[in-house]
Amino acid sequence: MSADTPTSPSSAATGEGRHVLVAVAWPYANGSLHLGHLAGAYLPADVFARYHRIAGSRVLMVSGSDAHGTPITVRADNEGVTPREVVERYHPEFLRYWDELGISFDLFTSTMTDNHHEVTREMFQALRDNGYLEIRTTEQFYDPEVERFLPDRYVEGTCPNCGATDARGDQCDTCGKTLDPGDLIDPRSKLSSATPEPRPTDHWFILLSKLESQVAEWLATREGWRNHVINWAQGFVRGGLHDRAITRDLAWGVELPEDAGLDNPQDKRIYVWFDAVIGYLSASKEWAQLQGDPDAWKAWWQDPSAESYYFIGKDNIPFHAVYWPAQLLGAGDLNLPTNVPGNQYVTFKGEKASKSKGVGGSLLDELELYQPDALRYAMATNLPEYNDVDLTADEIVRRINDELVAAWGNLVNRVLAMTGKQFDGIVPEPVDTDERDLALLAEVDDHLAAAQGLLEQVELRRALKEAMAGAQAANVYLNALEPWKTAKTDRARTATTLWTAVQAIAGLNVAFAPFVPFASAELDRWLGGDGDLRGRGWVRPEVAAGTKLGTPTPLFRKVEVATDEA
């Protein structure tokens, strides 16, 4: 079981404090995930959630497998299996990632649940009741060879914005512009060699044009958002929000309400872009039901003092910073995002990670090479918070060996080992602490406070740097006072030095805990704790003199793997 990971959906952090919703992008269950996914959304969300749990916030962290995207139906068609079979293959793999990497979801579900379908239809009904949905006859591409309408991702062509020849009918990955299939130049069907032809079909549309001013006013009130997110969202809205279809001709997905009023409703489903984001709400309601308190979700969704943070990659900015807020505003009585800390991309030798193209290994491949904490640390030092980050195996190895192992792991091992040797593993009483001892503890406290401020702002890379700077300060202190030498000449000084170092390590363990949870839980047990830091507060705990310390073993192992130049 993951260290510090809730063991069931009912074990979200308890106690007084803020209510913080950590909403994490829903991965399509059509293939293995890679390091780009980990750095883009899942690790940042987990670090943020773990920080808040330690600080005493009431955290609800939810996500799930997106089962309804056309990437899944495309794969199913290619393999000659059902979409459900594809989802049921990859959803368990995702659960394995989270367990082995310590990604501490309170609930990781899927969009195939009856609950999600019901909540999606409830939002459909609320938007319709409030006058934000209407039926329109539109032309949609139809493949005359296979005799079926084509969902957006079944149509490819040239992007009218940037000229990329591999744009999809929903979005161009090259320039990031959202598209409709009819926007494409020289469209082609993915199902055959035919040129698709437009045919009339009726669909429900969300009237985003009626919600445009509300979204713009809300975006103007946002503070602390990353520039690339807020600037993109505001620029997108200034360009005008266009009404958008929320149903499509497809037999896989959320079924329409019985009174939907469309011909052939059995051949139409809710559009995935509309239903996937509703998953944050449906997952929260499912978690509440599993708690035995069906109304528990309201503390995060209807209490105006609650906070909600959406962790996504930059390709998801329009859906989370514009469309989802529009849906929430149209439905009414639900909290809008506090922040949408969208990340840029992790690239590998200049290419965006892509399992299908063999760029970037799967997470299971990486877990064969690295300890989970080591991989978490290396990725956390390279989070693409403001710019794309190009990652190499050499960089991962360097971060692990030269920083995590050499600075933090070695500090812990030598302090606890010296205490074991000199004082039988008992934390000694300090004798006449002086300015050197007090200065180190003050510096650790400063780094801990600085890390907290950065974590609150979702500046995770910089928060980790504060933790490592504290470890380096403790190493400088030890090297200056040389307790391995004073042990032979000045036992009182040695006792004070090691007592001080143990206190510093206890404080630094709090700072490192969101990033390397397995090691932090183990170290906490060595320091006399129970391994669970939740609710203790973001402060340096005191390890009382006389505490029997655990026998240390290396928290992290040095990595010896083939590097990029090998």
Coordinates of C-alpha atoms in Angstrom, one line a residue:
M1 CA 0.0 0.0 0.0
S2 CA 1.3 3.5 -0.8
A3 CA 2.9 5.4 2.0
D4 CA 0.5 8.0 3.4
T5 CA -2.1 7.0 0.9
P6 CA -5.7 6.7 2.0
T7 CA -6.5 3.0 2.2
S8 CA -10.1 3.5 1.1
P9 CA -12.4 6.2 -0.4
S10 CA -13.5 6.9 3.2
S11 CA -10.2 8.0 4.5
A12 CA -9.8 11.6 3.3
A13 CA -8.0 13.7 5.9
T14 CA -10.2 14.7 8.8
G15 CA -10.1 17.6 11.3
E16 CA -10.6 21.3 11.1
G17 CA -9.2 23.5 8.4
R18 CA -9.8 24.5 4.8
H19 CA -11.7 22.3 2.3
V20 CA -9.5 21.8 -0.7
L21 CA -10.6 20.0 -3.8
V22 CA -7.7 18.6 -5.9
A23 CA -9.2 17.8 -9.3
V24 CA -6.8 15.9 -11.6
A25 CA -7.1 15.4 -15.4
W26 CA -8.8 12.2 -16.4
P27 CA -6.5 10.1 -18.6
Y28 CA -8.0 8.4 -21.6
A29 CA -7.9 4.6 -20.9
N30 CA -6.5 3.7 -24.3
G31 CA -2.9 3.1 -23.5
S32 CA -0.1 3.2 -21.0
L33 CA 0.9 6.5 -19.3
H34 CA 4.4 7.9 -19.5
L35 CA 6.6 10.4 -17.6
G36 CA 5.0 13.3 -19.4
H37 CA 1.7 12.4 -17.9
L38 CA 3.3 12.0 -14.4
A39 CA 5.0 15.4 -14.5
G40 CA 2.1 17.2 -16.3
A41 CA -0.7 16.5 -13.8
Y42 CA -0.5 13.5 -11.4
L43 CA 2.7 14.2 -9.5
P44 CA 2.0 17.9 -9.0
A45 CA -1.5 17.2 -7.8
D46 CA -0.3 14.6 -5.3
V47 CA 2.4 16.9 -4.0
F48 CA -0.1 19.7 -3.5
A49 CA -2.7 17.3 -1.8
R50 CA -0.1 15.8 0.5
Y51 CA 1.1 19.3 1.6
H52 CA -2.5 20.3 2.4
R53 CA -3.1 17.1 4.3
I54 CA 0.0 17.7 6.5
A55 CA -1.1 21.3 7.0
G56 CA -4.5 20.1 8.3
S57 CA -6.7 20.9 5.3
R58 CA -9.6 18.7 4.5
V59 CA -8.5 17.4 1.1
L60 CA -10.6 15.6 -1.5
M61 CA -8.4 14.4 -4.5
V62 CA -10.4 12.8 -7.3
S63 CA -10.0 11.7 -10.9
G64 CA -10.6 8.6 -13.0
S65 CA -10.2 6.9 -16.3
D66 CA -11.9 8.7 -19.2
A67 CA -13.7 5.8 -20.9
H68 CA -15.7 7.8 -23.5
G69 CA -13.1 9.6 -25.6
T70 CA -12.8 8.7 -29.3
P71 CA -9.2 7.7 -28.7
I72 CA -10.7 4.7 -27.0
T73 CA -13.2 3.9 -29.8
V74 CA -10.4 4.4 -32.4
R75 CA -8.3 1.8 -30.6
A76 CA -11.2 -0.6 -30.1
D77 CA -12.0 -0.3 -33.9
N78 CA -8.3 -1.0 -34.8
E79 CA -8.2 -4.1 -32.5
G80 CA -11.6 -5.4 -33.3
V81 CA -12.7 -5.3 -29.6
T82 CA -15.3 -3.2 -27.7
P83 CA -14.4 0.1 -26.1
R84 CA -15.3 -1.4 -22.7
E85 CA -12.6 -4.1 -23.2
V86 CA -10.0 -1.4 -23.9
V87 CA -10.9 0.5 -20.7
E88 CA -11.0 -2.6 -18.6
R89 CA -7.4 -3.4 -19.8
Y90 CA -5.9 0.0 -18.9
H91 CA -7.9 1.1 -15.9
P92 CA -6.3 -1.5 -13.6
E93 CA -2.9 -0.5 -15.0
F94 CA -3.6 3.1 -13.9
L95 CA -4.5 2.0 -10.4
R96 CA -1.2 0.1 -10.3
Y97 CA 0.7 3.4 -11.2
W98 CA -1.0 5.3 -8.4
D99 CA -0.3 2.6 -5.8
E100 CA 3.4 2.1 -6.7
L101 CA 4.1 5.8 -7.1
G102 CA 2.1 6.9 -4.0
I103 CA -0.3 9.1 -5.9
S104 CA -2.8 9.5 -3.1
F105 CA -6.3 9.7 -4.7
D106 CA -9.2 9.6 -2.4
L107 CA -11.1 8.2 -5.3
F108 CA -9.9 7.2 -8.8
T109 CA -13.0 6.0 -10.7
S110 CA -14.1 6.0 -14.3
T111 CA -16.7 7.6 -16.5
M112 CA -18.4 4.2 -17.1
T113 CA -20.1 4.3 -13.7
D114 CA -23.9 4.7 -13.4
N115 CA -23.2 7.5 -11.0
H116 CA -21.2 9.5 -13.6
H117 CA -23.9 9.0 -16.3
E118 CA -26.6 10.2 -13.8
V119 CA -24.6 13.3 -12.7
T120 CA -23.9 14.1 -16.4
R121 CA -27.6 14.0 -17.2
E122 CA -28.3 16.1 -14.2
M123 CA -26.0 18.9 -15.4
F124 CA -27.5 18.5 -18.9
Q125 CA -30.9 19.1 -17.3
A126 CA -29.8 22.1 -15.2
L127 CA -28.3 23.8 -18.3
R128 CA -31.4 23.1 -20.3
D129 CA -33.7 24.4 -17.5
N130 CA -31.6 27.5 -17.3
G131 CA -31.9 28.2 -21.0
Y132 CA -28.3 27.4 -22.1
L133 CA -29.1 24.4 -24.3
E134 CA -30.9 24.1 -27.6
I135 CA -31.3 21.7 -30.5
R136 CA -29.8 22.6 -33.8
T137 CA -29.6 21.0 -37.1
T138 CA -26.0 20.9 -38.2
E139 CA -24.0 19.2 -40.9
Q140 CA -21.6 16.5 -39.7
F141 CA -19.1 14.5 -41.7
Y142 CA -20.3 11.1 -42.9
D143 CA -18.2 8.3 -44.3
P144 CA -20.1 6.9 -47.3
E145 CA -17.9 3.8 -47.4
V146 CA -18.5 2.6 -43.8
E147 CA -22.0 4.3 -43.7
R148 CA -21.6 6.1 -40.4
F149 CA -21.2 9.6 -39.0
L150 CA -17.7 10.5 -37.9
P151 CA -16.9 11.8 -34.4
D152 CA -14.4 14.6 -34.4
R153 CA -11.3 12.5 -33.9
Y154 CA -12.3 10.3 -36.8
V155 CA -11.7 13.2 -39.1
E156 CA -8.2 14.5 -39.8
G157 CA -6.9 17.2 -42.1
T158 CA -4.9 20.4 -42.4
C159 CA -5.2 23.0 -39.6
P160 CA -6.6 26.3 -40.9
N161 CA -4.6 28.1 -38.2
C162 CA -1.1 26.8 -38.5
G163 CA -1.1 24.5 -41.6
A164 CA -0.2 21.3 -39.7
T165 CA -1.4 18.4 -41.8
D166 CA -2.2 16.0 -38.9
A167 CA -4.8 18.2 -37.1
R168 CA -7.8 16.4 -35.7
G169 CA -11.4 17.4 -35.9
D170 CA -11.4 18.6 -32.3
Q171 CA -8.0 20.2 -31.8
C172 CA -4.7 20.8 -33.5
D173 CA -1.9 19.5 -31.2
T174 CA 0.6 21.6 -33.1
C175 CA -0.8 25.0 -32.3
G176 CA -3.3 24.1 -29.6
K177 CA -6.3 25.6 -31.3
T178 CA -9.7 23.9 -30.7
L179 CA -11.4 23.0 -33.9
D180 CA -14.6 21.5 -35.4
P181 CA -14.3 18.9 -38.1
G182 CA -15.7 21.4 -40.7
D183 CA -12.8 23.7 -40.0
L184 CA -10.2 21.3 -41.4
I185 CA -8.8 21.7 -44.9
D186 CA -8.8 18.6 -47.0
P187 CA -10.5 16.4 -44.4
R188 CA -10.2 12.7 -44.5
S189 CA -11.8 9.8 -42.7
K190 CA -9.7 7.6 -40.3
L191 CA -12.0 4.7 -41.0
S192 CA -11.5 4.5 -44.8
S193 CA -9.8 6.2 -47.6
A194 CA -13.0 8.2 -48.4
T195 CA -13.3 11.9 -48.3
P196 CA -16.1 12.5 -45.7
E197 CA -19.2 14.4 -46.9
P198 CA -21.4 16.6 -44.8
R199 CA -24.9 15.4 -43.9
P200 CA -27.6 17.0 -41.7
T201 CA -28.0 15.7 -38.2
D202 CA -29.7 17.2 -35.0
H203 CA -27.7 17.8 -31.9
W204 CA -27.9 19.7 -28.6
F205 CA -25.7 22.7 -28.3
I206 CA -24.5 24.6 -25.3
L207 CA -25.0 28.3 -25.8
L208 CA -21.5 29.5 -24.8
S209 CA -22.2 32.8 -26.5
K210 CA -24.8 33.5 -23.8
L211 CA -22.3 32.7 -21.1
E212 CA -19.4 34.6 -22.6
S213 CA -19.7 37.8 -20.5
Q214 CA -20.1 35.8 -17.2
V215 CA -16.9 33.8 -18.0
A216 CA -15.0 36.9 -19.0
E217 CA -16.1 38.7 -15.7
W218 CA -15.1 35.7 -13.7
L219 CA -11.7 35.4 -15.4
A220 CA -11.0 39.0 -14.6
T221 CA -11.2 38.3 -10.9
R222 CA -8.6 35.5 -11.0
E223 CA -5.4 36.1 -9.0
G224 CA -2.3 34.0 -8.8
W225 CA -2.8 32.0 -12.0
R226 CA 0.1 31.2 -14.2
N227 CA 0.5 33.7 -16.9
H228 CA 0.3 31.3 -19.8
V229 CA -3.0 29.9 -18.4
I230 CA -4.8 33.2 -17.6
N231 CA -3.5 35.0 -20.7
W232 CA -4.6 32.1 -23.0
A233 CA -8.1 31.8 -21.3
Q234 CA -8.8 35.6 -21.4
G235 CA -7.5 35.8 -25.0
F236 CA -9.7 32.9 -26.0
V237 CA -12.8 34.5 -24.5
R238 CA -12.0 37.9 -26.1
G239 CA -12.1 36.1 -29.4
G240 CA -15.7 35.2 -28.8
L241 CA -17.2 32.0 -27.4
H242 CA -19.1 30.0 -30.0
D243 CA -22.0 27.7 -29.3
R244 CA -20.7 24.1 -29.3
A245 CA -22.4 20.7 -29.8
I246 CA -22.6 18.6 -26.6
T247 CA -24.0 15.5 -28.3
R248 CA -22.7 13.4 -31.2
D249 CA -23.5 10.5 -33.4
L250 CA -21.9 7.6 -31.6
A251 CA -23.0 4.5 -29.8
W252 CA -20.5 4.7 -26.9
G253 CA -20.7 7.1 -24.1
V254 CA -23.3 8.7 -21.7
E255 CA -26.8 8.2 -23.0
L256 CA -29.1 11.2 -23.4
P257 CA -32.0 11.9 -21.0
E258 CA -35.2 10.1 -22.1
D259 CA -36.9 13.4 -23.0
A260 CA -33.9 14.6 -25.0
G261 CA -36.1 15.2 -28.0
L262 CA -33.7 14.0 -30.7
D263 CA -34.4 11.5 -33.5
N264 CA -32.7 8.2 -33.1
P265 CA -31.4 8.9 -29.5
Q266 CA -30.0 5.4 -29.3
D267 CA -27.4 6.4 -31.9
K268 CA -26.4 9.6 -30.1
R269 CA -24.3 10.2 -26.9
I270 CA -23.1 13.1 -24.7
Y271 CA -20.0 14.5 -26.2
V272 CA -16.9 13.5 -24.3
W273 CA -15.6 17.1 -23.9
F274 CA -18.8 17.9 -22.0
D275 CA -19.0 14.9 -19.8
A276 CA -15.4 14.3 -18.9
V277 CA -15.0 17.5 -16.8
I278 CA -18.3 16.6 -15.1
G279 CA -16.3 13.7 -13.7
Y280 CA -14.8 15.9 -11.0
L281 CA -18.3 16.5 -9.6
S282 CA -19.5 12.9 -10.2
A283 CA -16.4 11.5 -8.5
S284 CA -16.9 13.7 -5.5
K285 CA -20.5 12.5 -5.3
E286 CA -19.4 8.9 -5.6
W287 CA -16.8 9.4 -2.9
A288 CA -19.6 10.9 -0.6
Q289 CA -21.8 7.9 -1.2
L290 CA -18.9 5.5 -0.3
Q291 CA -18.5 7.5 2.9
G292 CA -22.1 6.7 3.8
D293 CA -22.8 10.5 3.7
P294 CA -24.3 11.3 0.3
D295 CA -24.2 15.1 0.9
A296 CA -20.5 15.2 2.0
W297 CA -19.5 16.4 -1.5
K298 CA -21.2 19.7 -0.9
A299 CA -18.5 21.0 1.5
W300 CA -16.2 21.2 -1.5
W301 CA -18.7 22.2 -4.2
Q302 CA -21.2 24.5 -2.6
D303 CA -19.4 26.1 0.4
P304 CA -18.1 29.5 -0.9
S305 CA -15.0 29.2 1.4
A306 CA -13.9 25.9 -0.2
E307 CA -11.0 25.9 -2.7
S308 CA -10.7 23.9 -5.9
Y309 CA -7.5 23.3 -7.9
Y310 CA -7.4 21.7 -11.3
F311 CA -4.2 20.0 -12.3
I312 CA -3.9 19.6 -16.1
G313 CA -1.5 19.8 -19.1
K314 CA -1.6 22.8 -21.3
D315 CA -3.6 21.0 -24.0
N316 CA -6.5 20.9 -21.5
I317 CA -6.5 24.7 -20.7
P318 CA -9.6 25.6 -22.8
F319 CA -11.7 22.8 -21.3
H320 CA -10.8 23.7 -17.7
A321 CA -10.3 27.4 -17.7
V322 CA -13.2 28.3 -20.1
Y323 CA -15.6 25.6 -21.0
W324 CA -15.9 23.9 -17.5
P325 CA -16.4 27.3 -15.8
A326 CA -19.1 28.1 -18.4
Q327 CA -20.8 24.8 -17.6
L328 CA -20.7 25.5 -13.9
L329 CA -22.0 29.1 -14.3
G330 CA -24.8 27.8 -16.5
A331 CA -25.8 25.1 -14.1
G332 CA -25.6 27.4 -11.1
D333 CA -24.9 26.8 -7.3
L334 CA -21.5 25.1 -7.8
N335 CA -18.1 26.5 -7.0
L336 CA -15.8 27.7 -9.8
P337 CA -12.1 26.8 -9.9
T338 CA -9.9 28.6 -7.5
N339 CA -6.9 28.0 -9.8
V340 CA -6.1 26.0 -12.9
P341 CA -2.3 25.3 -12.6
G342 CA -1.8 24.0 -16.1
N343 CA 1.6 22.6 -16.8
Q344 CA 3.6 22.8 -20.1
Y345 CA 5.0 19.6 -21.7
V346 CA 7.9 17.3 -20.8
T347 CA 9.8 16.5 -24.0
F348 CA 12.4 13.8 -24.6
K349 CA 15.3 14.9 -26.8
G350 CA 13.0 17.6 -28.2
E351 CA 10.0 15.5 -28.9
K352 CA 6.7 15.4 -27.0
A353 CA 6.2 12.2 -25.1
S354 CA 4.1 9.7 -27.1
K355 CA 3.8 6.0 -26.3
S356 CA 2.6 5.3 -29.9
K357 CA 5.7 7.0 -31.3
G358 CA 8.1 5.4 -28.9
V359 CA 9.0 8.7 -27.3
G360 CA 9.3 8.4 -23.5
G361 CA 8.9 5.0 -21.8
S362 CA 5.8 3.9 -19.9
L363 CA 5.5 4.5 -16.2
L364 CA 5.9 0.7 -15.6
D365 CA 9.1 0.8 -17.6
E366 CA 10.4 3.6 -15.4
L367 CA 9.4 1.9 -12.2
E368 CA 11.7 -1.0 -13.2
L369 CA 14.6 1.4 -13.2
Y370 CA 14.0 3.8 -10.3
Q371 CA 12.6 3.7 -6.8
P372 CA 9.2 5.5 -6.7
D373 CA 10.5 8.2 -4.4
A374 CA 13.6 8.7 -6.6
L375 CA 11.5 9.0 -9.7
R376 CA 9.1 11.4 -8.0
Y377 CA 12.1 13.6 -6.8
A378 CA 13.7 13.7 -10.2
M379 CA 10.4 14.6 -11.9
A380 CA 9.5 17.2 -9.3
T381 CA 12.8 19.0 -9.9
N382 CA 11.9 19.2 -13.6
L383 CA 8.2 20.0 -13.5
P384 CA 7.2 22.0 -16.6
E385 CA 5.4 24.7 -14.6
Y386 CA 6.1 27.6 -17.0
N387 CA 8.0 26.2 -19.9
D388 CA 8.4 22.9 -21.7
V389 CA 11.2 20.8 -20.1
D390 CA 13.4 18.5 -22.1
L391 CA 14.3 15.5 -20.0
T392 CA 17.1 13.0 -20.4
A393 CA 18.0 9.8 -18.6
D394 CA 21.3 11.6 -17.6
E395 CA 19.3 14.4 -15.9
I396 CA 17.2 11.9 -13.9
V397 CA 20.2 10.0 -12.7
R398 CA 22.1 13.2 -11.8
R399 CA 19.2 14.5 -9.8
I400 CA 18.8 11.2 -7.9
N401 CA 22.5 10.5 -7.2
D402 CA 24.0 14.0 -6.7
E403 CA 21.1 15.5 -4.8
L404 CA 18.6 13.1 -3.3
V405 CA 21.1 10.4 -2.4
A406 CA 24.2 12.5 -1.7
A407 CA 22.6 15.5 0.1
W408 CA 19.4 14.3 1.8
G409 CA 19.7 10.5 2.1
N410 CA 23.3 10.7 3.2
L411 CA 22.6 13.4 5.8
V412 CA 19.9 11.3 7.4
N413 CA 22.0 8.1 7.4
R414 CA 25.1 9.6 8.9
V415 CA 23.3 11.6 11.6
L416 CA 21.2 8.6 12.8
A417 CA 24.2 6.2 12.4
M418 CA 26.4 8.5 14.5
T419 CA 23.7 8.8 17.1
G420 CA 23.4 5.1 17.2
K421 CA 27.2 4.6 17.6
Q422 CA 27.8 7.4 20.1
F423 CA 24.6 7.4 22.1
D424 CA 23.1 3.9 21.6
G425 CA 20.5 5.3 19.2
I426 CA 19.1 7.6 21.9
V427 CA 18.6 11.3 21.1
P428 CA 21.0 13.0 23.5
E429 CA 20.3 16.0 25.7
P430 CA 21.8 19.2 24.2
V431 CA 24.3 21.0 26.3
D432 CA 24.8 24.8 25.9
T433 CA 23.4 25.2 22.5
D434 CA 25.1 28.2 20.8
E435 CA 24.5 30.5 17.9
R436 CA 25.6 27.8 15.4
D437 CA 23.0 25.4 16.6
L438 CA 20.3 27.9 16.8
A439 CA 21.2 29.4 13.4
L440 CA 20.7 26.0 11.7
L441 CA 17.3 25.4 13.3
A442 CA 16.2 28.9 12.4
E443 CA 17.4 28.3 8.8
V444 CA 15.5 25.1 8.6
D445 CA 12.4 26.8 9.9
D446 CA 12.8 29.6 7.3
H447 CA 13.1 27.0 4.5
L448 CA 10.1 25.2 5.8
A449 CA 8.0 28.5 5.9
A450 CA 9.3 29.5 2.4
A451 CA 8.3 26.1 1.1
Q452 CA 4.8 26.5 2.5
G453 CA 4.3 29.8 0.8
L454 CA 5.4 28.3 -2.5
L455 CA 3.3 25.3 -2.1
E456 CA 0.3 27.5 -1.5
Q457 CA 1.0 29.2 -4.8
V458 CA 1.5 25.8 -6.5
E459 CA 5.2 26.7 -7.1
L460 CA 6.2 23.1 -6.5
R461 CA 9.7 23.1 -8.0
R462 CA 10.8 26.1 -5.9
A463 CA 9.3 24.5 -2.8
L464 CA 11.4 21.4 -3.3
K465 CA 14.5 23.6 -3.8
E466 CA 13.8 25.1 -0.4
A467 CA 13.8 21.6 1.2
M468 CA 17.0 20.7 -0.5
A469 CA 18.6 24.0 0.5
G470 CA 17.8 23.2 4.1
A471 CA 19.5 19.8 3.7
Q472 CA 22.6 21.4 2.3
A473 CA 22.6 23.8 5.2
A474 CA 22.5 20.9 7.6
N475 CA 25.4 19.2 5.8
V476 CA 27.4 22.4 6.0
Y477 CA 26.7 22.6 9.7
L478 CA 27.8 19.0 10.3
N479 CA 31.0 19.4 8.2
A480 CA 31.9 22.5 10.2
L481 CA 31.3 21.0 13.7
E482 CA 32.6 17.5 12.8
P483 CA 30.9 15.4 15.5
W484 CA 32.8 12.3 14.4
K485 CA 35.9 14.1 15.7
T486 CA 34.5 15.8 18.7
A487 CA 33.2 12.4 19.9
K488 CA 36.7 11.7 21.0
T489 CA 37.3 15.0 22.8
D490 CA 34.1 16.8 23.7
R491 CA 31.1 14.6 24.4
A492 CA 28.8 17.5 25.4
R493 CA 29.5 19.3 22.1
T494 CA 28.9 16.0 20.2
A495 CA 25.6 15.5 22.0
T496 CA 24.5 19.1 21.2
T497 CA 25.5 18.8 17.5
L498 CA 23.7 15.5 17.0
W499 CA 20.6 16.7 18.9
T500 CA 20.5 19.8 16.7
A501 CA 21.0 17.7 13.5
V502 CA 18.2 15.4 14.5
Q503 CA 15.8 18.4 15.0
A504 CA 16.8 19.8 11.7
I505 CA 16.2 16.4 10.0
A506 CA 12.7 16.2 11.6
G507 CA 11.9 19.6 10.1
L508 CA 13.3 18.9 6.7
N509 CA 11.3 15.6 6.6
V510 CA 8.2 17.7 6.7
A511 CA 9.4 19.7 3.8
F512 CA 10.4 16.7 1.8
A513 CA 7.3 14.6 2.7
P514 CA 5.0 15.7 -0.2
F515 CA 7.7 14.8 -2.7
V516 CA 9.1 11.6 -1.3
P517 CA 6.3 10.1 0.8
F518 CA 7.6 6.6 1.2
A519 CA 11.0 7.7 2.6
S520 CA 9.4 10.4 4.8
A521 CA 7.0 7.9 6.4
E522 CA 10.0 5.6 7.1
L523 CA 12.1 8.4 8.5
D524 CA 9.2 9.6 10.7
R525 CA 9.0 6.1 12.2
W526 CA 12.8 6.2 12.8
L527 CA 12.3 9.5 14.6
G528 CA 9.6 8.0 16.9
G529 CA 6.5 8.8 14.9
D530 CA 3.9 6.6 13.4
G531 CA 4.7 7.3 9.8
D532 CA 1.6 9.4 9.1
L533 CA 2.3 13.1 9.0
R534 CA -1.3 14.1 8.1
G535 CA -2.8 16.8 10.3
R536 CA 0.3 17.4 12.3
G537 CA 0.8 20.9 10.8
W538 CA 3.5 22.3 8.5
V539 CA 6.0 22.9 11.4
R540 CA 9.2 21.4 12.6
P541 CA 8.4 18.8 15.2
E542 CA 10.6 18.3 18.2
V543 CA 12.2 15.0 18.7
A544 CA 12.6 14.8 22.5
A545 CA 15.9 13.9 24.1
G546 CA 15.7 10.3 25.2
T547 CA 13.8 9.2 22.1
K548 CA 14.9 5.8 20.8
L549 CA 15.7 6.2 17.1
G550 CA 15.2 3.5 14.6
T551 CA 18.2 1.7 13.0
P552 CA 18.7 3.6 9.7
T553 CA 19.1 1.9 6.3
P554 CA 19.7 3.9 3.1
L555 CA 16.5 5.7 2.2
F556 CA 17.5 6.0 -1.4
R557 CA 19.8 3.9 -3.5
K558 CA 22.3 5.2 -6.0
V559 CA 21.1 4.7 -9.6
E560 CA 23.2 2.8 -12.1
V561 CA 21.4 2.7 -15.4
A562 CA 22.4 3.2 -19.0
T563 CA 22.4 6.9 -19.8
D564 CA 21.6 8.8 -23.0
E565 CA 25.2 8.7 -24.2
A566 CA 25.7 5.0 -23.3

